Structure formats: structure tokens, C-alpha cells
């Protein structure tokens, strides 16, 4: 085992202690603000009782700063706050003094206002302050109420209590006593008068009884007089009555005419009523038939009813809409690019040209169709036998011929890399594109023409997009060639999005999933 | 009768003399501390003895103290439904009080007594006198490294004791008393401040000074052979422990001001 020197042991020991100390300090300290960090704002509170220096300032419960200092200004507590630089405090923020738990420490909560409000700068003030009823205030208010009650009760007691109050009370009681006594006296002293009143009443009724025959006589006289008056005016009365009679006859005639009139009118009214009745019935019928239709629709009878009531209608509609949606989205995503590029091959001393159509149904997937004019397209080994003077020499010669080739590839993009494969230059092959700098630079590696006699044709290239349309390219073609096809190349080209081809392709039916 | 007064007088004189001698030794140590050559090897040996070798004892006392604190405070706080405050209680007690004091006492018992015995033996076997004759200052050679070791190692031990105490309290609270671990740690972080830990470390710094100084003093002035050496060890432990507790009171009252 390794023998440790005392120095090493002490070193390790001290290191352990320091690590633990730093760990604990960091855990406990949490967000510690340096002296110069953040900005200072202040708020004036009616009371900062319980708030200490370094107490936390929170927004939505998250600590965003510390109380830097508490001063007294205009008999209010001016609390200076240092706020974390990343935190913006709006002018409509409301400051509230809060307590953590029932017995916890005090802290300052800032309640956010509208997000559009302007921000408070360094040295600014939070003008809005709310005071919550905390325990202190509650106790204070209760004691105020108690004081009021005490004042009332003491004034009552000062009125009623003491010698004066007692005297007043006694006077009141004495007065009441006197009043009742007086009442009593009044009643008792008038006892006699009441008695006399009753006696008088009795006498009056007796008198009435005694004098009643006389009164009856008087009445008879009055009736006689009346009779006499009537007799004297008999003629006048008769005339009046006959007048009344003739009036009543005329009234009768009028009534008869009216009756006739009514009779004439009656059938017409009848008709009118009948026709109104018919109309009402028709309205009724209509209503009931509408009702029936509605009922039928409700029950699901008939075409409309089925349409409305059949859940499949809804589903179908939904599906249709979804389908239309996908179609539109597809059409929207769908892009076609036409491009042309030409590469000059230093090895062959000739240019190779590509005409390409890129059909991109989705952002991460495309089909690439290319027509390639390759000067090194076909390599043939030509054997020529020449017999000169009996000696036959066989010369082998590699001939490269110009050839038109086709590529058809399918490509799929994963993040920055695109894998593609299919037919490359009329042979099977695959390739990888790697995109850098927001797709401006493309690194390509592709391999095709897997031939046993010669190595596959491997092509490396870097393509840089100058702008949306033009690009330059360069690289090394046929890297591991056995037949001397290696060649450096540079080239340039352009490509553009073609809307016409796109609509041609998308207007053809596309199956939805 | 006069014997009684004589006794009291002797005691008073003795107390004053001891105080003076201790402060003189402190003064000399401080002076010699800055006089070269510095024998670091000697210092590291003492640091290893005081610090590294006391770690196991401190770990044991710290962890069990934290655990028992958790049990006791849970028992008390449960009555108010304030079980969540067990964490802060344990952490604050450990950091502010029990960490430094218990570490001080344990190191006194372990290292202080050993220092007194060592120096006492050297005194009674006249090795200290031999140092004088070799023109080696025994204060510089023997006392200074011990005092520095005490001063430097006690805070480190205290940090370890604090940590292991809080860990022990956490273990008991979470696994035995079923307090929510998040609440335990959250409350602890809410209530405990970094100053609490550093206050404890300042205390432990003084405790380290007290225990090493007292032990060196008792050993350095040992009289009376083997018996005297034993007495010196006992005296050093008793005196250092009492002084640590007294100093703890005054340091706390000063810190809480």
C-alpha cells in the first residue's frame, strides 16, 4: 500500500473540509448577488416592520433580489432593493410585505402588472403599495375597536354613575311617581262627575220615550202636506209621464231598426269569422306539418333526417375536411426544383453536365431525377491486334466515350444529413449529403457503379450556395479508381423552384393515407 | 484562621500566575511563529495528529449528535405540527453550536491530553532543558507547531462535523421519522445562512487555540515526575474543556449582537 506522508494526509484532509464547506455554502447561499450586479430601485412602505436587510424580494415566489437598505424618509420606510439584472420590474408592479408561513421571515413580494407597462430604471420607485391585514394590523384594529367600546361604556358610566348621575336617576323615578299619583287623583276626583253624566243620559232617553206620540203626530202632518202638494200638481205630473211614454216608443223603434241592421250584417260577420277560422286551421296544419317534419328529421327519417342524425355523416364530413386539409398542406409543402450544373473534370479535360429535377413532397424527403452528360461515361477496353512482319502485337486501349446517363434517387433528410440512394448515373448507388452553415455548404460523398473489375466510383464534393439560385461546386471524382479516372473537378450551376411542374404534379390525384 | 486566608490568597495568586503564564506563552508563540527557519515537516506532523487522526472520532460524535438532535427536535416540534422545522433545527444547532463545541471537546480529549503528556514527559525527562542547551527554542520547536495545528485543523474538523451531523439528521428524519426529504432540505436552506456556518468556524478557530495552548502550557510546566505528567494531562483536559465552554458563551453573545 502507498505510504502517505503527513503532508499528503493533511492536504487531503483539508481539501475534504474545503469541499464540504464550499458545497454547504453554495447550497445554503443560493443565488448570491455580487455587490455590483443588478440595479437598484426603491419603494416607500407605511411600515417595514419585520423586514430585514438582505431579506428576499420575490416575484411569484421566486427570489429576484434582496433588500439592500431600509431608511426612514417622510415618516415612511424607504426600502432600497437590488434587483437581478435579468429581471424587469414594471412601473405598475405592486409591492406587498409578506410573511413566509405564520411565523416565518418577512419578505417583499412584487405583484406584476400588465406586460406592456414601461420598466423601472435604476434608481426608480415602485409607487404602488398594498398593505395586507397581517397579525399586527389585526391586533391593532381590534384594540382600536376595544378602545371605542370602552369610551362608550365609560361615558355611559360617567352619566349614570357617580353622585350626580344617581341624583338624576332618582329625580326621574320621582317624577314618574308623581305623574301616576296625579293621574290617580284626577280619576278619583272626577268620579262624581262621571256619575252625573250617566244620570243625564238616562233622563234624556226617558224624555224621548214620553214625547214619542207627539213626534208621530208631527210626522203625520208632514205626510199630509206632501199629499196636498202632489194633488195640486197632478196635471203636470201626467204630462211628464206621457212625455216619457212617447220617448220610450221612439226608443223601441230605434231598437228595431238597429236589430234589422244587425240581422243584415250578421251573415257577413259569420263568413268572416268562418274564414278566419279556416285560416287559423291552415296555420295550425302548417305548424303541425312543420312539427312532423322536424320530428321526422329528429327521428332520423327521410334523407335530411338521416343526413343530420347519422353520425357517419359527421365523420365523413370530418374526414373529407381532413383530407382536403392534408391535400392542401401537401400541395403547400410540395416543391419542385429544376437545376442545371456543369463540372469541369481536369483529368478528362472535359465538362460533365447535369440537368436535374428535384421533387420534394415534404421538407425532409425528395426525389431526384437527373440527366447526366458524362464525357467519361463509358470505358471500354479495346484490343487491337496488329500483325506486322509476322509478329502480332496486341495493344489494349481504354476508350472513354461520351454517354448520356440517368439518375433517379430517393432522399431522406435526418437533421443535417441527407441519405439518398437509387440509380446514380445509370448504375446502382447511394450517397450522403451533409449540410453546414444553415445549408449553405453541402458536403457530398457518393458511391456508384459497383464493378468488380474496377473499384466503385466514389465521388466527393463540396457545394456552396452563393444565393438562392446559384452555387459553385468542387471536389474529387472517382477517388479510388483503378483505371485512372481520378480527377479533380470544379463546377457551377443554378437551380430554381418551378411552380408549374409543382401544380402539374399536385393536380394529379394523390391518395390520402 | 490565617491558614484559610492563606489558602484563598494562594489560589488567587495561582490563578493570576497561570493566566499570565498562558498569555506569555501565547505572546512568545506568536512572536516565534514568524521567526525563521520554519520547520514545516514538524507542523504537518502535528496537523496530521490533531486533524486527520481525530476525524474518525469527530465523524462518530457528529453523526450521532445530528441523529439524536433530529429525534429530540421532532419529538418537541411534533406537538406544534412543525415537523418541517426539524431540518433547520438540526442544521442550525450543528453549525452554530454543537459542531464547533463538540469538535473542540473531542479534540481536547484526544489530542490535547496527548500533547500535555508528551510535553510533560519531555519536561520531566529534562528533554526540554536539553533543547535549551542545544540552543533550540522549545517554544518554537514544540509549542508553535501544535498551536498552529490546533488553529488550522479545528475549523476543518468542524466543517466535517457540521456536514455529517446534518447528514445524520437527514437520515433519521427521512428514513425513520418519515419527514419529506424535499421539505427537510428546503426548510434547511431557507433558514440556515452562510453566516451561521462561518460563525461556527470562527468559534472553532478560537477553540483550537484554547485547547492547544492550554495543553502545551500544562505539559510545558509539568512538575513532579510521572505523577506530574498524569496530573498535567488531566488538568489540561479539564481546563481546556471549561475554557472552551466559557469562551463559547462569550463568542456566541458577541456574534448574536
XYZ file of C-alpha atoms in Angstrom, chain A residues 187-430:
244
model
C -109.649 59.896 38.183
C -110.822 59.733 41.747
C -111.838 63.419 41.883
C -113.953 63.057 38.716
C -115.783 60.058 39.936
C -118.834 62.209 40.854
C -118.937 63.987 37.505
C -118.999 60.716 35.652
C -121.917 59.678 37.749
C -123.827 62.853 36.878
C -123.175 62.394 33.171
C -124.740 58.974 33.274
C -127.804 60.263 35.099
C -128.305 62.977 32.474
C -128.192 60.444 29.728
C -130.853 58.421 31.476
C -133.139 61.404 31.810
C -132.769 62.232 28.123
C -133.842 58.802 26.997
C -136.816 58.929 29.316
C -137.920 62.249 27.828
C -137.698 60.804 24.366
C -139.951 57.959 25.332
C -142.538 60.266 26.850
C -142.681 62.619 23.881
C -142.909 59.954 21.099
C -146.708 60.293 20.347
C -146.206 63.977 19.717
C -143.426 63.225 17.365
C -145.604 60.687 15.497
C -148.279 63.364 15.078
C -145.742 65.748 13.642
C -144.719 63.118 11.094
C -148.334 62.600 10.023
C -148.724 66.310 9.393
C -145.718 66.331 7.161
C -147.129 63.430 5.103
C -150.458 65.228 4.706
C -148.709 68.292 3.471
C -146.847 66.264 0.923
C -150.050 64.649 -0.303
C -151.603 68.025 -0.748
C -148.680 69.229 -2.849
C -148.951 66.190 -5.107
C -152.685 66.591 -5.634
C -152.220 70.210 -6.603
C -149.630 69.270 -9.250
C -151.362 66.190 -10.719
C -151.832 67.617 -14.227
C -148.192 68.498 -14.521
C -147.190 65.055 -13.471
C -149.479 63.458 -16.036
C -147.898 65.453 -18.859
C -144.462 64.451 -17.738
C -145.389 60.797 -17.700
C -146.944 60.870 -21.231
C -143.766 62.507 -22.486
C -141.805 59.711 -21.031
C -144.113 57.212 -22.753
C -143.636 58.681 -26.236
C -139.912 58.763 -25.681
C -139.892 55.095 -24.853
C -141.911 54.318 -28.087
C -139.311 56.112 -30.132
C -136.629 54.193 -28.390
C -138.365 50.967 -29.294
C -138.433 51.944 -32.989
C -134.783 52.772 -32.958
C -134.001 49.441 -31.411
C -135.966 47.679 -34.143
C -134.012 49.421 -36.885
C -130.840 48.548 -35.182
C -131.954 44.973 -34.977
C -132.657 44.858 -38.716
C -129.290 46.295 -39.431
C -127.677 43.749 -37.190
C -129.507 40.950 -38.970
C -128.181 42.133 -42.328
C -124.664 42.327 -41.053
C -124.779 39.054 -39.171
C -124.135 36.562 -42.019
C -121.237 38.608 -43.270
C -119.606 38.577 -39.888
C -120.290 34.924 -39.742
C -118.486 34.425 -43.029
C -115.594 36.486 -41.845
C -115.323 34.509 -38.671
C -115.524 31.238 -40.566
C -112.817 32.281 -42.956
C -110.614 33.423 -40.112
C -111.256 30.090 -38.524
C -110.187 28.355 -41.744
C -107.055 30.404 -41.942
C -106.209 29.609 -38.359
C -106.711 25.955 -39.098
C -104.427 26.172 -42.078
C -101.772 27.868 -39.999
C -102.303 25.169 -37.474
C -101.909 22.485 -40.106
C -98.779 24.082 -41.440
C -97.316 24.296 -37.978
C -98.163 20.695 -37.263
C -96.710 19.540 -40.561
C -93.528 21.513 -39.830
C -93.624 19.834 -36.465
C -93.937 16.467 -38.166
C -91.059 17.208 -40.462
C -88.961 18.281 -37.562
C -89.951 15.162 -35.667
C -89.109 13.032 -38.603
C -85.769 14.727 -39.028
C -85.197 14.273 -35.374
C -86.062 10.600 -35.523
C -83.773 10.178 -38.468
C -86.452 9.526 -41.067
C -86.038 10.753 -44.610
C -82.877 11.899 -46.327
C -82.267 15.062 -44.342
C -83.038 13.262 -41.154
C -80.573 10.554 -41.965
C -78.043 13.126 -43.007
C -78.424 15.023 -39.804
C -78.845 12.127 -37.454
C -76.351 9.679 -38.874
C -73.035 10.102 -37.063
C -71.264 8.801 -40.101
C -72.280 11.950 -41.973
C -70.406 13.986 -39.466
C -67.489 11.613 -39.581
C -67.474 11.634 -43.338
C -67.582 15.387 -43.405
C -64.751 15.488 -40.929
C -62.744 13.015 -42.924
C -63.365 14.944 -46.079
C -62.240 18.143 -44.466
C -59.171 16.443 -43.037
C -58.447 15.014 -46.449
C -58.785 18.379 -48.087
C -56.583 19.797 -45.402
C -53.847 17.221 -45.882
C -54.069 17.697 -49.585
C -53.701 21.425 -49.254
C -50.842 21.017 -46.800
C -49.191 18.553 -49.100
C -49.597 20.855 -52.030
C -48.206 23.584 -49.851
C -45.202 21.551 -48.789
C -44.743 20.236 -52.235
C -41.836 21.821 -54.030
C -40.130 21.110 -57.275
C -36.786 22.399 -58.284
C -35.216 22.453 -61.693
C -31.487 22.704 -61.826
C -28.535 22.611 -64.116
C -24.861 22.250 -63.284
C -21.680 21.665 -65.121
C -18.436 20.304 -63.732
C -15.100 20.587 -65.424
C -13.063 17.440 -64.952
C -9.363 18.205 -65.040
C -8.492 14.562 -65.636
C -10.622 14.166 -68.703
C -10.252 17.732 -69.791
C -13.939 17.866 -70.451
C -17.118 19.036 -68.790
C -19.795 16.881 -67.287
C -23.270 18.392 -67.196
C -26.306 17.576 -65.146
C -29.909 18.545 -65.652
C -31.892 17.771 -62.573
C -35.483 17.747 -61.393
C -35.962 17.554 -57.710
C -39.440 16.719 -56.499
C -39.815 17.444 -52.818
C -43.180 16.386 -51.361
C -42.010 17.048 -47.796
C -39.262 19.160 -46.311
C -37.287 16.102 -45.327
C -37.792 13.970 -48.385
C -37.224 14.383 -52.097
C -36.923 12.509 -55.324
C -34.099 13.437 -57.627
C -34.151 12.757 -61.329
C -31.097 13.733 -63.312
C -29.911 13.551 -66.860
C -26.140 13.445 -66.983
C -23.877 14.051 -69.932
C -20.670 12.297 -68.901
C -17.553 12.566 -71.052
C -16.091 9.611 -69.205
C -19.303 7.767 -69.444
C -18.300 4.509 -70.971
C -14.935 2.972 -70.583
C -14.147 0.197 -72.941
C -11.035 -1.803 -73.261
C -10.382 -2.130 -76.902
C -7.974 -4.822 -78.031
C -6.304 -4.277 -81.339
C -4.192 -6.916 -82.901
C -1.786 -5.712 -85.465
C 0.376 -8.116 -87.352
C 3.413 -6.526 -88.784
C 6.011 -8.730 -90.361
C 4.725 -11.920 -88.864
C 4.738 -10.517 -85.354
C 1.391 -9.997 -83.879
C 1.216 -7.245 -81.295
C -1.809 -6.881 -79.188
C -2.472 -3.402 -77.912
C -5.044 -2.809 -75.338
C -6.554 0.612 -75.168
C -9.061 2.100 -72.841
C -11.542 4.185 -74.640
C -13.770 6.520 -72.866
C -16.870 7.513 -74.617
C -19.320 10.226 -74.104
C -22.529 8.951 -72.679
C -25.881 10.230 -71.557
C -26.805 8.730 -68.197
C -29.773 8.901 -65.926
C -30.112 9.153 -62.212
C -33.225 8.528 -60.171
C -32.788 8.723 -56.440
C -34.886 8.872 -53.360
C -33.543 11.001 -50.500
C -34.445 11.413 -46.890
C -33.062 14.033 -44.582
C -32.147 13.457 -40.927
C -31.202 16.724 -39.196
C -28.145 17.915 -41.079
C -27.566 14.805 -43.113
C -29.388 13.517 -46.157
C -29.171 9.884 -47.178
C -30.050 9.144 -50.733
C -29.902 6.145 -52.987
C -31.234 4.570 -56.118
C -29.915 4.807 -59.589
C -26.938 7.084 -59.920
C -25.659 7.676 -63.409
C -27.423 4.610 -64.737
C -25.977 2.316 -62.068
C -26.963 1.465 -58.558
C -25.531 3.693 -55.880
C -26.007 5.727 -52.762
